[in-house]
Amino acid sequence: MSGTFVTFEGVDGAGKTTQLRKLAARLRKRGLDVVETREPGGAPGAEEIRRLLVEGAPGRWSAETETLLFTAARRDHMERTVAPALARGAVVLCDRFADSTRAYQAAGRGASRALVDALHELVIGREPDLALILDVDPEAALARGTAREAAKGGGETRFEAFGLDFQRRLRDAFRAIAAAEPQRCALIDASGAETAVAARIDAALARLPALAP
Ligand code: TYD
């Protein structure tokens, strides 16, 4: 048995987390076994690594060290959470995955794309069946993300602190990934009302046999 692996990607504050939760509810209503998870994190060890990555000063890790830490967290998450769920036939909805490393660590921070791709190939070796790339103006998204983080009282602002130009590079990188791999990526216009974005996501999911309405 093999489940369905769907990831949500995009700049900080693009609305991935809200859309993921709503999609999970829609799919559960249809009787599907759905696992909601996130990166970095999604398993106890990976959540410990998460703290090292999302808190603290922007310059605390080099782009290369950061790539290794994200990959270590991803390996743990795959072993403990994603692979077992897919093996039992579940739908796994994951908030960020390898396309975030391609965008943030390679395009954003300047790690070589060859390093990112080689590590992925060697250590992870699996792509999502569909990556939903939520595309939105980074200026509006950054304001939303920072406001939400402040409301939570949280210190998970390390990547937001790289600033607007960084977020613009990320958006371009995500769009380039979607254009280069149209068979496994869907670029979703994430502007406008939540219900409109949800409808665009449903339309994109129709291409996955297991999730087609
Ligand atoms: P996330 O919790 O999704 O933050 P947000 O809700 O603000 O989008 O992810 C935390 C941060 O980690 C986010 O700023 C993006 C970054 N990140 C990377 O830089 N590389 C990666 O491979 C992943 C998975 C996340």
PDB file of C-alpha atoms and ligand atoms in Angstrom:
ATOM      1  CA  MET A   1       0.000   0.000   0.000  1.00  0.00           C
ATOM      2  CA  SER A   2       1.264   3.436  -0.679  1.00  0.00           C
ATOM      3  CA  GLY A   3      -0.299   6.719   0.378  1.00  0.00           C
ATOM      4  CA  THR A   4      -0.251  10.187  -1.107  1.00  0.00           C
ATOM      5  CA  PHE A   5       2.328  12.812  -0.157  1.00  0.00           C
ATOM      6  CA  VAL A   6       1.358  16.468  -0.613  1.00  0.00           C
ATOM      7  CA  THR A   7       3.514  19.402   0.492  1.00  0.00           C
ATOM      8  CA  PHE A   8       2.689  23.076   1.003  1.00  0.00           C
ATOM      9  CA  GLU A   9       5.392  25.560   0.069  1.00  0.00           C
ATOM     10  CA  GLY A  10       5.841  29.313  -0.216  1.00  0.00           C
ATOM     11  CA  VAL A  11       7.335  32.414   1.375  1.00  0.00           C
ATOM     12  CA  ASP A  12       6.838  33.152   5.075  1.00  0.00           C
ATOM     13  CA  GLY A  13       3.230  34.180   5.767  1.00  0.00           C
ATOM     14  CA  ALA A  14       1.802  32.828   2.483  1.00  0.00           C
ATOM     15  CA  GLY A  15      -1.029  31.100   4.372  1.00  0.00           C
ATOM     16  CA  LYS A  16       0.223  27.510   4.016  1.00  0.00           C
ATOM     17  CA  THR A  17      -0.615  26.465   7.540  1.00  0.00           C
ATOM     18  CA  THR A  18      -4.240  27.659   7.387  1.00  0.00           C
ATOM     19  CA  GLN A  19      -4.806  26.059   3.986  1.00  0.00           C
ATOM     20  CA  LEU A  20      -3.225  22.794   5.108  1.00  0.00           C
ATOM     21  CA  ARG A  21      -5.538  22.581   8.114  1.00  0.00           C
ATOM     22  CA  LYS A  22      -8.603  23.293   5.999  1.00  0.00           C
ATOM     23  CA  LEU A  23      -7.645  20.765   3.357  1.00  0.00           C
ATOM     24  CA  ALA A  24      -7.099  18.125   6.055  1.00  0.00           C
ATOM     25  CA  ALA A  25     -10.647  18.764   7.318  1.00  0.00           C
ATOM     26  CA  ARG A  26     -12.119  18.499   3.802  1.00  0.00           C
ATOM     27  CA  LEU A  27     -10.318  15.221   3.126  1.00  0.00           C
ATOM     28  CA  ARG A  28     -11.262  13.726   6.514  1.00  0.00           C
ATOM     29  CA  LYS A  29     -14.904  14.497   5.769  1.00  0.00           C
ATOM     30  CA  ARG A  30     -14.495  12.238   2.753  1.00  0.00           C
ATOM     31  CA  GLY A  31     -13.327   9.449   5.078  1.00  0.00           C
ATOM     32  CA  LEU A  32      -9.634   9.607   4.194  1.00  0.00           C
ATOM     33  CA  ASP A  33      -6.856   8.838   6.695  1.00  0.00           C
ATOM     34  CA  VAL A  34      -4.972  12.173   6.864  1.00  0.00           C
ATOM     35  CA  VAL A  35      -1.724  12.984   8.673  1.00  0.00           C
ATOM     36  CA  GLU A  36      -0.854  16.669   9.161  1.00  0.00           C
ATOM     37  CA  THR A  37       2.793  17.384   9.748  1.00  0.00           C
ATOM     38  CA  ARG A  38       5.407  20.103   9.307  1.00  0.00           C
ATOM     39  CA  GLU A  39       9.048  20.862   8.683  1.00  0.00           C
ATOM     40  CA  PRO A  40      11.408  21.560  10.206  1.00  0.00           C
ATOM     41  CA  GLY A  41       9.947  19.176  12.789  1.00  0.00           C
ATOM     42  CA  GLY A  42       7.167  16.636  12.610  1.00  0.00           C
ATOM     43  CA  ALA A  43       8.892  14.091  14.882  1.00  0.00           C
ATOM     44  CA  PRO A  44      10.345  14.550  18.396  1.00  0.00           C
ATOM     45  CA  GLY A  45      14.005  14.627  17.331  1.00  0.00           C
ATOM     46  CA  ALA A  46      13.295  16.828  14.319  1.00  0.00           C
ATOM     47  CA  GLU A  47      11.375  19.270  16.547  1.00  0.00           C
ATOM     48  CA  GLU A  48      14.507  19.595  18.706  1.00  0.00           C
ATOM     49  CA  ILE A  49      16.542  20.417  15.601  1.00  0.00           C
ATOM     50  CA  ARG A  50      13.821  22.923  14.608  1.00  0.00           C
ATOM     51  CA  ARG A  51      14.618  25.123  17.577  1.00  0.00           C
ATOM     52  CA  LEU A  52      18.233  25.411  16.454  1.00  0.00           C
ATOM     53  CA  LEU A  53      17.066  26.569  13.025  1.00  0.00           C
ATOM     54  CA  VAL A  54      14.182  28.993  13.557  1.00  0.00           C
ATOM     55  CA  GLU A  55      15.382  30.828  16.664  1.00  0.00           C
ATOM     56  CA  GLY A  56      18.349  33.120  17.202  1.00  0.00           C
ATOM     57  CA  ALA A  57      20.412  35.450  15.062  1.00  0.00           C
ATOM     58  CA  PRO A  58      20.141  35.197  11.258  1.00  0.00           C
ATOM     59  CA  GLY A  59      23.880  34.595  10.921  1.00  0.00           C
ATOM     60  CA  ARG A  60      24.115  31.811  13.484  1.00  0.00           C
ATOM     61  CA  TRP A  61      24.577  29.136  10.784  1.00  0.00           C
ATOM     62  CA  SER A  62      26.225  29.265   7.394  1.00  0.00           C
ATOM     63  CA  ALA A  63      24.033  28.301   4.438  1.00  0.00           C
ATOM     64  CA  GLU A  64      25.829  24.952   4.207  1.00  0.00           C
ATOM     65  CA  THR A  65      25.544  24.049   7.909  1.00  0.00           C
ATOM     66  CA  GLU A  66      21.897  25.042   7.767  1.00  0.00           C
ATOM     67  CA  THR A  67      21.343  22.740   4.783  1.00  0.00           C
ATOM     68  CA  LEU A  68      22.819  19.844   6.769  1.00  0.00           C
ATOM     69  CA  LEU A  69      20.628  20.583   9.797  1.00  0.00           C
ATOM     70  CA  PHE A  70      17.434  20.820   7.709  1.00  0.00           C
ATOM     71  CA  THR A  71      18.383  17.569   5.995  1.00  0.00           C
ATOM     72  CA  ALA A  72      19.039  15.845   9.338  1.00  0.00           C
ATOM     73  CA  ALA A  73      15.651  17.005  10.622  1.00  0.00           C
ATOM     74  CA  ARG A  74      14.002  15.855   7.362  1.00  0.00           C
ATOM     75  CA  ARG A  75      15.590  12.402   7.569  1.00  0.00           C
ATOM     76  CA  ASP A  76      14.255  11.933  11.109  1.00  0.00           C
ATOM     77  CA  HIS A  77      10.823  13.206  10.052  1.00  0.00           C
ATOM     78  CA  MET A  78      10.746  10.831   7.072  1.00  0.00           C
ATOM     79  CA  GLU A  79      11.807   7.821   9.154  1.00  0.00           C
ATOM     80  CA  ARG A  80       9.490   8.414  12.098  1.00  0.00           C
ATOM     81  CA  THR A  81       6.404  10.083  10.634  1.00  0.00           C
ATOM     82  CA  VAL A  82       6.105  10.345   6.846  1.00  0.00           C
ATOM     83  CA  ALA A  83       7.278   6.922   5.643  1.00  0.00           C
ATOM     84  CA  PRO A  84       5.171   4.926   8.169  1.00  0.00           C
ATOM     85  CA  ALA A  85       2.063   6.979   7.318  1.00  0.00           C
ATOM     86  CA  LEU A  86       2.566   6.507   3.564  1.00  0.00           C
ATOM     87  CA  ALA A  87       3.209   2.803   4.099  1.00  0.00           C
ATOM     88  CA  ARG A  88      -0.217   2.381   5.704  1.00  0.00           C
ATOM     89  CA  GLY A  89      -1.843   4.265   2.824  1.00  0.00           C
ATOM     90  CA  ALA A  90      -2.503   7.630   4.491  1.00  0.00           C
ATOM     91  CA  VAL A  91      -2.611  11.058   2.873  1.00  0.00           C
ATOM     92  CA  VAL A  92       0.320  13.022   4.327  1.00  0.00           C
ATOM     93  CA  LEU A  93      -0.018  16.817   4.239  1.00  0.00           C
ATOM     94  CA  CYS A  94       3.301  18.430   5.061  1.00  0.00           C
ATOM     95  CA  ASP A  95       3.872  22.121   5.802  1.00  0.00           C
ATOM     96  CA  ARG A  96       7.161  22.693   3.891  1.00  0.00           C
ATOM     97  CA  PHE A  97       9.570  20.075   2.553  1.00  0.00           C
ATOM     98  CA  ALA A  98      12.587  19.870   0.240  1.00  0.00           C
ATOM     99  CA  ASP A  99      11.502  22.733  -2.043  1.00  0.00           C
ATOM    100  CA  SER A 100      11.949  25.025   0.969  1.00  0.00           C
ATOM    101  CA  THR A 101      15.598  23.962   1.206  1.00  0.00           C
ATOM    102  CA  ARG A 102      16.045  24.604  -2.526  1.00  0.00           C
ATOM    103  CA  ALA A 103      14.510  28.070  -2.136  1.00  0.00           C
ATOM    104  CA  TYR A 104      15.785  29.197   1.285  1.00  0.00           C
ATOM    105  CA  GLN A 105      19.220  27.604   1.553  1.00  0.00           C
ATOM    106  CA  ALA A 106      20.213  27.600  -2.142  1.00  0.00           C
ATOM    107  CA  ALA A 107      18.500  30.579  -3.809  1.00  0.00           C
ATOM    108  CA  GLY A 108      18.035  32.615  -0.621  1.00  0.00           C
ATOM    109  CA  ARG A 109      21.201  32.027   1.343  1.00  0.00           C
ATOM    110  CA  GLY A 110      23.571  30.959  -1.421  1.00  0.00           C
ATOM    111  CA  ALA A 111      24.350  27.310  -0.642  1.00  0.00           C
ATOM    112  CA  SER A 112      25.164  25.557  -3.895  1.00  0.00           C
ATOM    113  CA  ARG A 113      22.163  23.940  -5.533  1.00  0.00           C
ATOM    114  CA  ALA A 114      24.405  20.969  -6.334  1.00  0.00           C
ATOM    115  CA  LEU A 115      25.043  20.432  -2.601  1.00  0.00           C
ATOM    116  CA  VAL A 116      21.329  20.710  -1.780  1.00  0.00           C
ATOM    117  CA  ASP A 117      20.345  18.315  -4.578  1.00  0.00           C
ATOM    118  CA  ALA A 118      23.079  15.775  -3.820  1.00  0.00           C
ATOM    119  CA  LEU A 119      22.178  15.669  -0.127  1.00  0.00           C
ATOM    120  CA  HIS A 120      18.512  15.258  -0.955  1.00  0.00           C
ATOM    121  CA  GLU A 121      19.255  12.432  -3.337  1.00  0.00           C
ATOM    122  CA  LEU A 122      21.530  10.615  -0.869  1.00  0.00           C
ATOM    123  CA  VAL A 123      19.677  11.166   2.395  1.00  0.00           C
ATOM    124  CA  ILE A 124      15.999  11.659   1.535  1.00  0.00           C
ATOM    125  CA  GLY A 125      15.470  10.263  -1.974  1.00  0.00           C
ATOM    126  CA  ARG A 126      11.759  11.000  -2.205  1.00  0.00           C
ATOM    127  CA  GLU A 127       9.749  13.862  -3.697  1.00  0.00           C
ATOM    128  CA  PRO A 128       6.154  14.687  -2.869  1.00  0.00           C
ATOM    129  CA  ASP A 129       3.462  13.449  -5.265  1.00  0.00           C
ATOM    130  CA  LEU A 130       2.381  17.077  -5.446  1.00  0.00           C
ATOM    131  CA  ALA A 131       3.966  20.265  -4.102  1.00  0.00           C
ATOM    132  CA  LEU A 132       1.432  23.079  -3.739  1.00  0.00           C
ATOM    133  CA  ILE A 133       3.463  26.264  -4.096  1.00  0.00           C
ATOM    134  CA  LEU A 134       1.464  29.125  -2.601  1.00  0.00           C
ATOM    135  CA  ASP A 135       2.419  32.255  -4.482  1.00  0.00           C
ATOM    136  CA  VAL A 136       1.829  35.657  -2.917  1.00  0.00           C
ATOM    137  CA  ASP A 137       3.418  39.104  -2.774  1.00  0.00           C
ATOM    138  CA  PRO A 138       6.185  38.756  -0.163  1.00  0.00           C
ATOM    139  CA  GLU A 139       5.603  42.231   1.271  1.00  0.00           C
ATOM    140  CA  ALA A 140       2.033  41.446   2.362  1.00  0.00           C
ATOM    141  CA  ALA A 141       3.019  37.931   3.402  1.00  0.00           C
ATOM    142  CA  LEU A 142       5.959  39.075   5.524  1.00  0.00           C
ATOM    143  CA  ALA A 143       3.771  41.561   7.413  1.00  0.00           C
ATOM    144  CA  ARG A 144       1.221  38.807   8.068  1.00  0.00           C
ATOM    145  CA  GLY A 145       3.870  36.311   9.189  1.00  0.00           C
ATOM    146  CA  THR A 146       5.626  38.731  11.521  1.00  0.00           C
ATOM    147  CA  ALA A 147       2.330  39.916  13.064  1.00  0.00           C
ATOM    148  CA  ARG A 148       1.258  36.323  13.663  1.00  0.00           C
ATOM    149  CA  GLU A 149       4.582  35.439  15.257  1.00  0.00           C
ATOM    150  CA  ALA A 150       4.394  38.508  17.533  1.00  0.00           C
ATOM    151  CA  ALA A 151       0.846  37.513  18.550  1.00  0.00           C
ATOM    152  CA  LYS A 152       2.095  34.041  19.505  1.00  0.00           C
ATOM    153  CA  GLY A 153       4.839  35.721  21.544  1.00  0.00           C
ATOM    154  CA  GLY A 154       7.217  33.418  19.740  1.00  0.00           C
ATOM    155  CA  GLY A 155      10.838  33.826  18.780  1.00  0.00           C
ATOM    156  CA  GLU A 156      10.600  31.864  15.529  1.00  0.00           C
ATOM    157  CA  THR A 157      11.591  34.850  13.432  1.00  0.00           C
ATOM    158  CA  ARG A 158      15.073  33.933  12.285  1.00  0.00           C
ATOM    159  CA  PHE A 159      14.144  33.665   8.596  1.00  0.00           C
ATOM    160  CA  GLU A 160      11.756  36.620   8.632  1.00  0.00           C
ATOM    161  CA  ALA A 161      14.727  38.656   9.906  1.00  0.00           C
ATOM    162  CA  PHE A 162      16.590  38.188   6.605  1.00  0.00           C
ATOM    163  CA  GLY A 163      14.234  40.845   5.246  1.00  0.00           C
ATOM    164  CA  LEU A 164      12.126  41.655   2.220  1.00  0.00           C
ATOM    165  CA  ASP A 165      14.764  41.258  -0.516  1.00  0.00           C
ATOM    166  CA  PHE A 166      15.418  37.760   0.780  1.00  0.00           C
ATOM    167  CA  GLN A 167      11.688  36.950   0.629  1.00  0.00           C
ATOM    168  CA  ARG A 168      11.580  38.279  -2.962  1.00  0.00           C
ATOM    169  CA  ARG A 169      14.401  35.917  -3.937  1.00  0.00           C
ATOM    170  CA  LEU A 170      12.472  33.080  -2.317  1.00  0.00           C
ATOM    171  CA  ARG A 171       9.336  33.867  -4.281  1.00  0.00           C
ATOM    172  CA  ASP A 172      11.303  33.893  -7.536  1.00  0.00           C
ATOM    173  CA  ALA A 173      12.947  30.595  -6.569  1.00  0.00           C
ATOM    174  CA  PHE A 174       9.622  28.912  -5.770  1.00  0.00           C
ATOM    175  CA  ARG A 175       8.169  30.126  -9.062  1.00  0.00           C
ATOM    176  CA  ALA A 176      11.206  28.788 -10.922  1.00  0.00           C
ATOM    177  CA  ILE A 177      10.860  25.393  -9.229  1.00  0.00           C
ATOM    178  CA  ALA A 178       7.175  25.221 -10.212  1.00  0.00           C
ATOM    179  CA  ALA A 179       8.020  26.151 -13.804  1.00  0.00           C
ATOM    180  CA  ALA A 180      10.865  23.604 -14.013  1.00  0.00           C
ATOM    181  CA  GLU A 181       8.868  20.697 -12.578  1.00  0.00           C
ATOM    182  CA  PRO A 182       5.244  21.206 -13.583  1.00  0.00           C
ATOM    183  CA  GLN A 183       4.407  17.512 -13.204  1.00  0.00           C
ATOM    184  CA  ARG A 184       5.057  17.482  -9.449  1.00  0.00           C
ATOM    185  CA  CYS A 185       4.364  21.142  -8.598  1.00  0.00           C
ATOM    186  CA  ALA A 186       1.277  23.345  -8.803  1.00  0.00           C
ATOM    187  CA  LEU A 187       1.691  27.102  -8.503  1.00  0.00           C
ATOM    188  CA  ILE A 188      -1.320  28.384  -6.543  1.00  0.00           C
ATOM    189  CA  ASP A 189      -2.342  32.047  -6.526  1.00  0.00           C
ATOM    190  CA  ALA A 190      -2.559  32.555  -2.746  1.00  0.00           C
ATOM    191  CA  SER A 191      -3.925  36.105  -2.862  1.00  0.00           C
ATOM    192  CA  GLY A 192      -7.533  36.918  -2.042  1.00  0.00           C
ATOM    193  CA  ALA A 193     -10.075  35.174   0.148  1.00  0.00           C
ATOM    194  CA  GLU A 194      -9.193  31.939   1.959  1.00  0.00           C
ATOM    195  CA  THR A 195     -12.118  30.141   0.317  1.00  0.00           C
ATOM    196  CA  ALA A 196     -10.916  31.173  -3.151  1.00  0.00           C
ATOM    197  CA  VAL A 197      -7.417  29.860  -2.404  1.00  0.00           C
ATOM    198  CA  ALA A 198      -8.935  26.612  -1.083  1.00  0.00           C
ATOM    199  CA  ALA A 199     -10.870  26.186  -4.343  1.00  0.00           C
ATOM    200  CA  ARG A 200      -7.642  26.633  -6.340  1.00  0.00           C
ATOM    201  CA  ILE A 201      -5.994  23.977  -4.179  1.00  0.00           C
ATOM    202  CA  ASP A 202      -8.876  21.547  -4.771  1.00  0.00           C
ATOM    203  CA  ALA A 203      -8.579  22.118  -8.516  1.00  0.00           C
ATOM    204  CA  ALA A 204      -4.852  21.295  -8.397  1.00  0.00           C
ATOM    205  CA  LEU A 205      -5.459  18.130  -6.341  1.00  0.00           C
ATOM    206  CA  ALA A 206      -7.736  16.741  -9.037  1.00  0.00           C
ATOM    207  CA  ARG A 207      -4.618  15.539 -10.846  1.00  0.00           C
ATOM    208  CA  LEU A 208      -3.855  13.045  -8.032  1.00  0.00           C
ATOM    209  CA  PRO A 209      -5.982   9.936  -8.630  1.00  0.00           C
ATOM    210  CA  ALA A 210      -6.282   9.176  -4.899  1.00  0.00           C
ATOM    211  CA  LEU A 211      -7.568  12.681  -4.122  1.00  0.00           C
ATOM    212  CA  ALA A 212      -9.657  13.462  -7.180  1.00  0.00           C
ATOM    213  CA  PRO A 213     -13.166  14.424  -6.044  1.00  0.00           C
TER     214      PRO A 213
HETATM  215  P1  TYD B   1       7.647  27.410   9.102  1.00  0.00           P
HETATM  216  O1  TYD B   1       7.328  26.885  10.452  1.00  0.00           O
HETATM  217  O2  TYD B   1       6.907  26.854   7.953  1.00  0.00           O
HETATM  218  O3  TYD B   1       7.500  28.995   9.153  1.00  0.00           O
HETATM  219  P2  TYD B   1       6.364  29.914   8.535  1.00  0.00           P
HETATM  220  O4  TYD B   1       5.094  29.450   9.160  1.00  0.00           O
HETATM  221  O5  TYD B   1       6.803  31.278   8.968  1.00  0.00           O
HETATM  222  O6  TYD B   1       6.379  29.763   7.057  1.00  0.00           O
HETATM  223  O7  TYD B   1       9.195  27.231   8.808  1.00  0.00           O
HETATM  224  C1  TYD B   1      10.149  27.832   9.633  1.00  0.00           C
HETATM  225  C2  TYD B   1      11.209  28.521   8.834  1.00  0.00           C
HETATM  226  O8  TYD B   1      12.161  27.593   8.330  1.00  0.00           O
HETATM  227  C3  TYD B   1      10.650  29.276   7.657  1.00  0.00           C
HETATM  228  O9  TYD B   1      11.084  30.630   7.761  1.00  0.00           O
HETATM  229  C4  TYD B   1      11.306  28.621   6.464  1.00  0.00           C
HETATM  230  C5  TYD B   1      12.513  27.925   7.005  1.00  0.00           C
HETATM  231  N1  TYD B   1      12.915  26.707   6.261  1.00  0.00           N
HETATM  232  C6  TYD B   1      14.092  26.705   5.526  1.00  0.00           C
HETATM  233  O10 TYD B   1      14.802  27.712   5.476  1.00  0.00           O
HETATM  234  N2  TYD B   1      14.488  25.566   4.880  1.00  0.00           N
HETATM  235  C7  TYD B   1      13.757  24.413   4.922  1.00  0.00           C
HETATM  236  O11 TYD B   1      14.155  23.381   4.335  1.00  0.00           O
HETATM  237  C8  TYD B   1      12.526  24.418   5.692  1.00  0.00           C
HETATM  238  C9  TYD B   1      11.699  23.175   5.787  1.00  0.00           C
HETATM  239  C10 TYD B   1      12.145  25.596   6.336  1.00  0.00           C
END
